[in-house]
CSV table of C-alpha atoms and ligand atoms in Angstrom, one decimal:
chain,number,residue,atom,x,y,z
A,1,MET,CA,8.4,-76.7,27.0
A,2,THR,CA,6.3,-75.0,29.7
A,3,VAL,CA,4.4,-71.9,28.5
A,4,ARG,CA,3.5,-69.2,30.9
A,5,ILE,CA,1.2,-66.2,30.2
A,6,ALA,CA,1.8,-63.2,32.5
A,7,PRO,CA,-0.9,-60.6,32.0
A,8,SER,CA,0.3,-57.1,32.7
A,9,VAL,CA,-2.1,-54.9,34.8
A,10,LEU,CA,-0.6,-51.7,33.3
A,11,ASN,CA,-3.7,-51.1,31.2
A,12,ALA,CA,-6.2,-53.0,33.3
A,13,ASP,CA,-9.2,-51.2,34.8
A,14,LEU,CA,-7.7,-50.5,38.2
A,15,GLY,CA,-11.1,-49.7,39.6
A,16,ARG,CA,-11.9,-53.4,39.0
A,17,LEU,CA,-8.5,-54.8,39.7
A,18,GLY,CA,-9.7,-57.9,41.7
A,19,GLU,CA,-12.2,-58.8,39.1
A,20,GLN,CA,-9.8,-58.4,36.2
A,21,VAL,CA,-7.1,-60.4,37.8
A,22,THR,CA,-9.5,-63.2,38.8
A,23,ALA,CA,-10.7,-63.4,35.1
A,24,ALA,CA,-7.1,-63.7,33.9
A,25,ALA,CA,-6.4,-66.4,36.5
A,26,GLU,CA,-9.5,-68.3,35.3
A,27,GLY,CA,-8.1,-68.2,31.8
A,28,GLY,CA,-4.9,-69.9,33.0
A,29,ALA,CA,-2.6,-67.0,33.6
A,30,ALA,CA,0.6,-68.2,35.4
A,31,TRP,CA,1.8,-64.9,36.8
A,32,ILE,CA,0.6,-61.3,37.1
A,33,HIS,CA,3.0,-58.9,35.6
A,34,VAL,CA,3.4,-55.5,37.4
A,35,ASP,CA,5.1,-52.7,35.5
A,36,VAL,CA,6.8,-50.2,37.8
A,37,MET,CA,7.9,-47.0,36.0
A,38,ASP,CA,9.6,-43.9,37.4
A,39,GLY,CA,9.3,-41.3,34.6
A,40,HIS,CA,13.2,-41.2,34.3
A,41,PHE,CA,14.3,-44.6,33.1
A,42,VAL,CA,11.3,-44.7,30.9
A,43,PRO,CA,9.2,-41.6,29.8
A,44,ASN,CA,6.1,-42.7,31.8
A,45,LEU,CA,5.0,-43.1,35.3
A,46,SER,CA,2.9,-46.0,36.6
A,47,PHE,CA,2.7,-47.5,40.1
A,48,GLY,CA,4.6,-49.3,42.8
A,49,ALA,CA,4.2,-50.7,46.3
A,50,PRO,CA,0.5,-49.9,46.7
A,51,ILE,CA,-0.5,-51.9,43.7
A,52,ILE,CA,1.7,-54.8,44.7
A,53,ARG,CA,0.1,-54.8,48.1
A,54,ALA,CA,-3.4,-54.6,46.6
A,55,LEU,CA,-2.6,-57.5,44.2
A,56,ARG,CA,-1.3,-59.6,47.0
A,57,ARG,CA,-4.7,-59.4,48.6
A,58,VAL,CA,-6.7,-60.3,45.5
A,59,THR,CA,-4.8,-63.2,44.0
A,60,ASP,CA,-2.6,-66.1,44.9
A,61,LEU,CA,-0.8,-66.0,41.6
A,62,PRO,CA,3.0,-65.1,41.7
A,63,LEU,CA,3.6,-61.4,41.2
A,64,ASP,CA,6.1,-60.8,38.4
A,65,VAL,CA,7.5,-57.3,39.1
A,66,HIS,CA,9.2,-55.5,36.3
A,67,LEU,CA,11.1,-52.4,37.4
A,68,MET,CA,11.7,-49.8,34.7
A,69,VAL,CA,13.4,-47.4,37.2
A,70,GLU,CA,16.8,-46.0,38.0
A,71,HIS,CA,18.4,-47.4,41.1
A,72,PRO,CA,16.1,-50.5,41.2
A,73,GLU,CA,18.0,-51.8,44.3
A,74,ARG,CA,16.1,-49.3,46.5
A,75,TYR,CA,13.0,-51.5,46.2
A,76,ILE,CA,14.4,-55.0,46.7
A,77,ASP,CA,13.7,-55.2,50.4
A,78,GLU,CA,10.3,-53.5,50.2
A,79,TYR,CA,9.0,-55.7,47.4
A,80,ALA,CA,10.3,-58.8,49.0
A,81,ASP,CA,8.4,-57.9,52.2
A,82,LEU,CA,5.3,-57.3,50.1
A,83,GLY,CA,5.4,-60.8,48.7
A,84,ALA,CA,6.7,-60.2,45.1
A,85,ALA,CA,7.8,-63.5,43.5
A,86,ASN,CA,10.0,-62.2,40.8
A,87,PHE,CA,12.1,-59.0,40.8
A,88,THR,CA,13.3,-58.1,37.3
A,89,PHE,CA,15.3,-54.9,36.7
A,90,HIS,CA,17.0,-53.5,33.7
A,91,ALA,CA,20.7,-54.1,32.9
A,92,GLU,CA,20.8,-50.5,31.6
A,93,ALA,CA,19.5,-49.0,34.9
A,94,THR,CA,22.4,-49.8,37.2
A,95,VAL,CA,26.2,-50.4,37.0
A,96,HIS,CA,25.9,-53.0,39.9
A,97,VAL,CA,23.9,-55.6,38.1
A,98,GLN,CA,25.6,-58.6,39.7
A,99,ARG,CA,25.4,-57.3,43.2
A,100,HIS,CA,21.7,-56.6,42.9
A,101,LEU,CA,20.9,-60.0,41.4
A,102,VAL,CA,22.5,-61.7,44.4
A,103,ARG,CA,20.6,-59.5,46.8
A,104,VAL,CA,17.3,-60.3,45.1
A,105,ARG,CA,17.9,-64.0,45.5
A,106,GLU,CA,19.0,-63.5,49.1
A,107,ARG,CA,15.6,-62.0,49.7
A,108,GLY,CA,13.9,-65.1,48.4
A,109,MET,CA,12.7,-63.7,45.0
A,110,LYS,CA,13.6,-65.0,41.5
A,111,ALA,CA,16.2,-62.7,40.0
A,112,GLY,CA,15.4,-61.3,36.6
A,113,LEU,CA,17.4,-59.2,34.2
A,114,ALA,CA,15.6,-57.1,31.5
A,115,LEU,CA,17.3,-56.1,28.3
A,116,ASN,CA,16.1,-53.2,26.1
A,117,PRO,CA,15.9,-53.8,22.4
A,118,GLY,CA,19.2,-52.0,21.9
A,119,THR,CA,21.1,-54.0,24.5
A,120,PRO,CA,23.1,-57.0,23.3
A,121,PRO,CA,22.4,-60.4,24.8
A,122,THR,CA,26.0,-60.9,25.7
A,123,VAL,CA,25.5,-58.9,29.0
A,124,ILE,CA,24.0,-62.0,30.5
A,125,GLU,CA,27.3,-63.9,30.0
A,126,GLU,CA,29.0,-62.4,33.0
A,127,VAL,CA,26.1,-62.9,35.4
A,128,TRP,CA,24.4,-66.0,34.1
A,129,HIS,CA,25.0,-67.9,37.4
A,130,ASP,CA,23.1,-65.3,39.3
A,131,LEU,CA,20.0,-65.2,37.1
A,132,ASP,CA,16.7,-67.0,37.2
A,133,LEU,CA,15.1,-65.1,34.3
A,134,VAL,CA,16.0,-63.0,31.3
A,135,LEU,CA,13.3,-60.5,30.2
A,136,VAL,CA,13.7,-59.7,26.6
A,137,MET,CA,11.9,-56.4,25.7
A,138,THR,CA,10.2,-56.8,22.4
A,139,VAL,CA,9.3,-53.1,22.3
A,140,ASN,CA,11.1,-50.1,23.8
A,141,PRO,CA,9.7,-50.0,27.3
A,142,GLY,CA,7.4,-47.3,28.7
A,143,PHE,CA,3.9,-47.9,27.3
A,144,GLY,CA,1.5,-50.7,26.6
A,145,GLY,CA,0.0,-51.3,23.2
A,146,GLN,CA,3.1,-50.9,21.1
A,147,SER,CA,4.1,-53.2,18.1
A,148,TYR,CA,6.3,-56.2,18.6
A,149,LEU,CA,9.7,-55.6,17.1
A,150,LYS,CA,10.5,-58.0,14.2
A,151,SER,CA,14.2,-58.2,15.3
A,152,SER,CA,13.1,-59.9,18.5
A,153,ALA,CA,13.2,-63.5,17.3
A,154,ALA,CA,16.9,-63.4,16.4
A,155,LYS,CA,17.8,-62.0,19.8
A,156,ILE,CA,15.7,-64.6,21.7
A,157,ARG,CA,17.4,-67.4,19.7
A,158,ARG,CA,20.8,-66.1,20.7
A,159,ILE,CA,19.8,-66.0,24.4
A,160,ARG,CA,18.3,-69.5,24.2
A,161,SER,CA,21.6,-70.8,22.7
A,162,LEU,CA,23.7,-69.0,25.3
A,163,LEU,CA,21.6,-70.8,28.0
A,164,VAL,CA,21.7,-74.2,26.2
A,165,GLU,CA,25.5,-74.0,25.9
A,166,ARG,CA,25.7,-73.7,29.7
A,167,ASN,CA,22.9,-76.1,30.4
A,168,HIS,CA,21.2,-73.2,32.3
A,169,SER,CA,17.6,-73.4,33.2
A,170,ALA,CA,16.8,-69.6,33.3
A,171,MET,CA,13.4,-68.7,31.9
A,172,ILE,CA,13.2,-66.4,28.9
A,173,GLU,CA,10.3,-64.0,29.2
A,174,VAL,CA,9.2,-61.6,26.4
A,175,ASP,CA,7.4,-58.3,26.9
A,176,GLY,CA,5.8,-55.9,24.5
A,177,GLY,CA,3.4,-56.3,21.7
A,178,ILE,CA,2.6,-59.9,22.4
A,179,THR,CA,-0.7,-60.8,20.7
A,180,VAL,CA,-2.2,-63.9,19.1
A,181,ASP,CA,-0.4,-62.9,16.0
A,182,THR,CA,3.1,-62.5,17.5
A,183,ILE,CA,3.3,-65.0,20.4
A,184,ALA,CA,4.2,-68.0,18.3
A,185,ASP,CA,7.1,-66.2,16.7
A,186,ALA,CA,8.6,-65.5,20.2
A,187,HIS,CA,7.8,-69.1,21.3
A,188,HIS,CA,9.5,-70.7,18.3
A,189,ALA,CA,12.6,-68.6,18.9
A,190,GLY,CA,12.8,-70.0,22.5
A,191,ALA,CA,10.8,-67.8,24.8
A,192,ASP,CA,8.7,-69.7,27.5
A,193,THR,CA,7.0,-66.8,29.3
A,194,PHE,CA,4.9,-64.1,27.7
A,195,VAL,CA,3.8,-60.8,29.1
A,196,ALA,CA,0.6,-59.5,27.6
A,197,GLY,CA,-1.1,-56.2,28.5
A,198,MET,CA,-3.5,-54.9,25.9
A,199,ALA,CA,-4.0,-58.4,24.5
A,200,VAL,CA,-5.6,-59.5,27.8
A,201,PHE,CA,-7.0,-56.4,29.6
A,202,GLY,CA,-7.8,-54.5,26.4
A,203,SER,CA,-10.3,-57.4,25.8
A,204,PRO,CA,-13.8,-57.5,27.2
A,205,ASP,CA,-13.1,-61.1,28.2
A,206,PRO,CA,-9.7,-61.4,29.8
A,207,ALA,CA,-10.1,-65.1,30.6
A,208,GLU,CA,-10.8,-66.0,27.0
A,209,ALA,CA,-8.0,-63.7,25.9
A,210,VAL,CA,-5.5,-65.7,28.0
A,211,ARG,CA,-6.8,-69.0,26.5
A,212,ALA,CA,-6.5,-67.6,23.0
A,213,LEU,CA,-2.9,-66.6,23.6
A,214,THR,CA,-2.1,-70.0,24.9
A,215,ARG,CA,-3.7,-71.7,21.9
A,216,ALA,CA,-1.9,-69.3,19.5
A,217,CYS,CA,1.4,-70.0,21.3
A,218,LEU,CA,1.0,-73.8,21.0
A,219,GLY,CA,-0.2,-73.5,17.4
A,220,ARG,CA,-3.7,-74.7,18.1
A,221,ALA,CA,-6.5,-73.2,16.2
B,301,LIG,C1,6.0,-52.0,28.5
B,301,LIG,C2,5.7,-52.8,29.7
B,301,LIG,C3,4.9,-54.0,29.3
B,301,LIG,C4,3.5,-53.6,28.9
B,301,LIG,C5,3.1,-54.5,27.8
B,301,LIG,O1,7.0,-51.1,28.7
B,301,LIG,O2,6.9,-53.4,30.2
B,301,LIG,O3,4.8,-55.0,30.3
B,301,LIG,O4,2.5,-53.6,29.9
B,301,LIG,O5,2.0,-54.1,27.2
B,301,LIG,P1,1.5,-54.7,25.8
B,301,LIG,O6,1.4,-56.2,25.9
B,301,LIG,O7,0.2,-54.0,25.6
B,301,LIG,O8,2.6,-54.4,24.8
B,302,LIG,ZN1,6.7,-55.2,31.6
């Protein structure tokens, strides 16, 4: 199974964004994860279009945009124009999930649906044919540096079996509290893509931090 590490720039040193992202890329990062927060859907504010634009200039890696905002559909066209690769929004943030997934794909981005820890995996059953990616939150979203929820593995397993039953190739990405100590648990449960914020940019050596996560994921010392 392919393993992708997607470092989140939420807690990167934004004054050295180019340098930090280049280091993560050297370590083998597959995507750069961008956490957009609106202070309503989650109790924190972060950033949006200006950071996506800046990242597009400093890296060729696909930008994996995670919207923790109400009315995420307002940003589909803008982020597509800025060159985002993946557009992932929360199932809890809109009543028109299916319509927006379709629009994301029409604009040439991969369509991702994120699920909070309290949201059952069954919500994907009605929209699985419109999905490229399921983002399983392994913390309650809003902040970096929180602890991985132990209940996550069972949920990831259920989502993996829903996809296997349908012979569906959607990616399963996990987000929150991913470290060298938790990544293998999520991988064994069926996740293939791993967001890591503090574990990468909280380290003085982001390149080595990405390598260490990859080794821990694949069970190599
Ligand atoms: C949390 C964000 C995460 C965050 C992860 O709400 O969605 O992507 O940056 O940070 P860590 O890996 O430090 O938990
Ligand atoms: Zn995220």
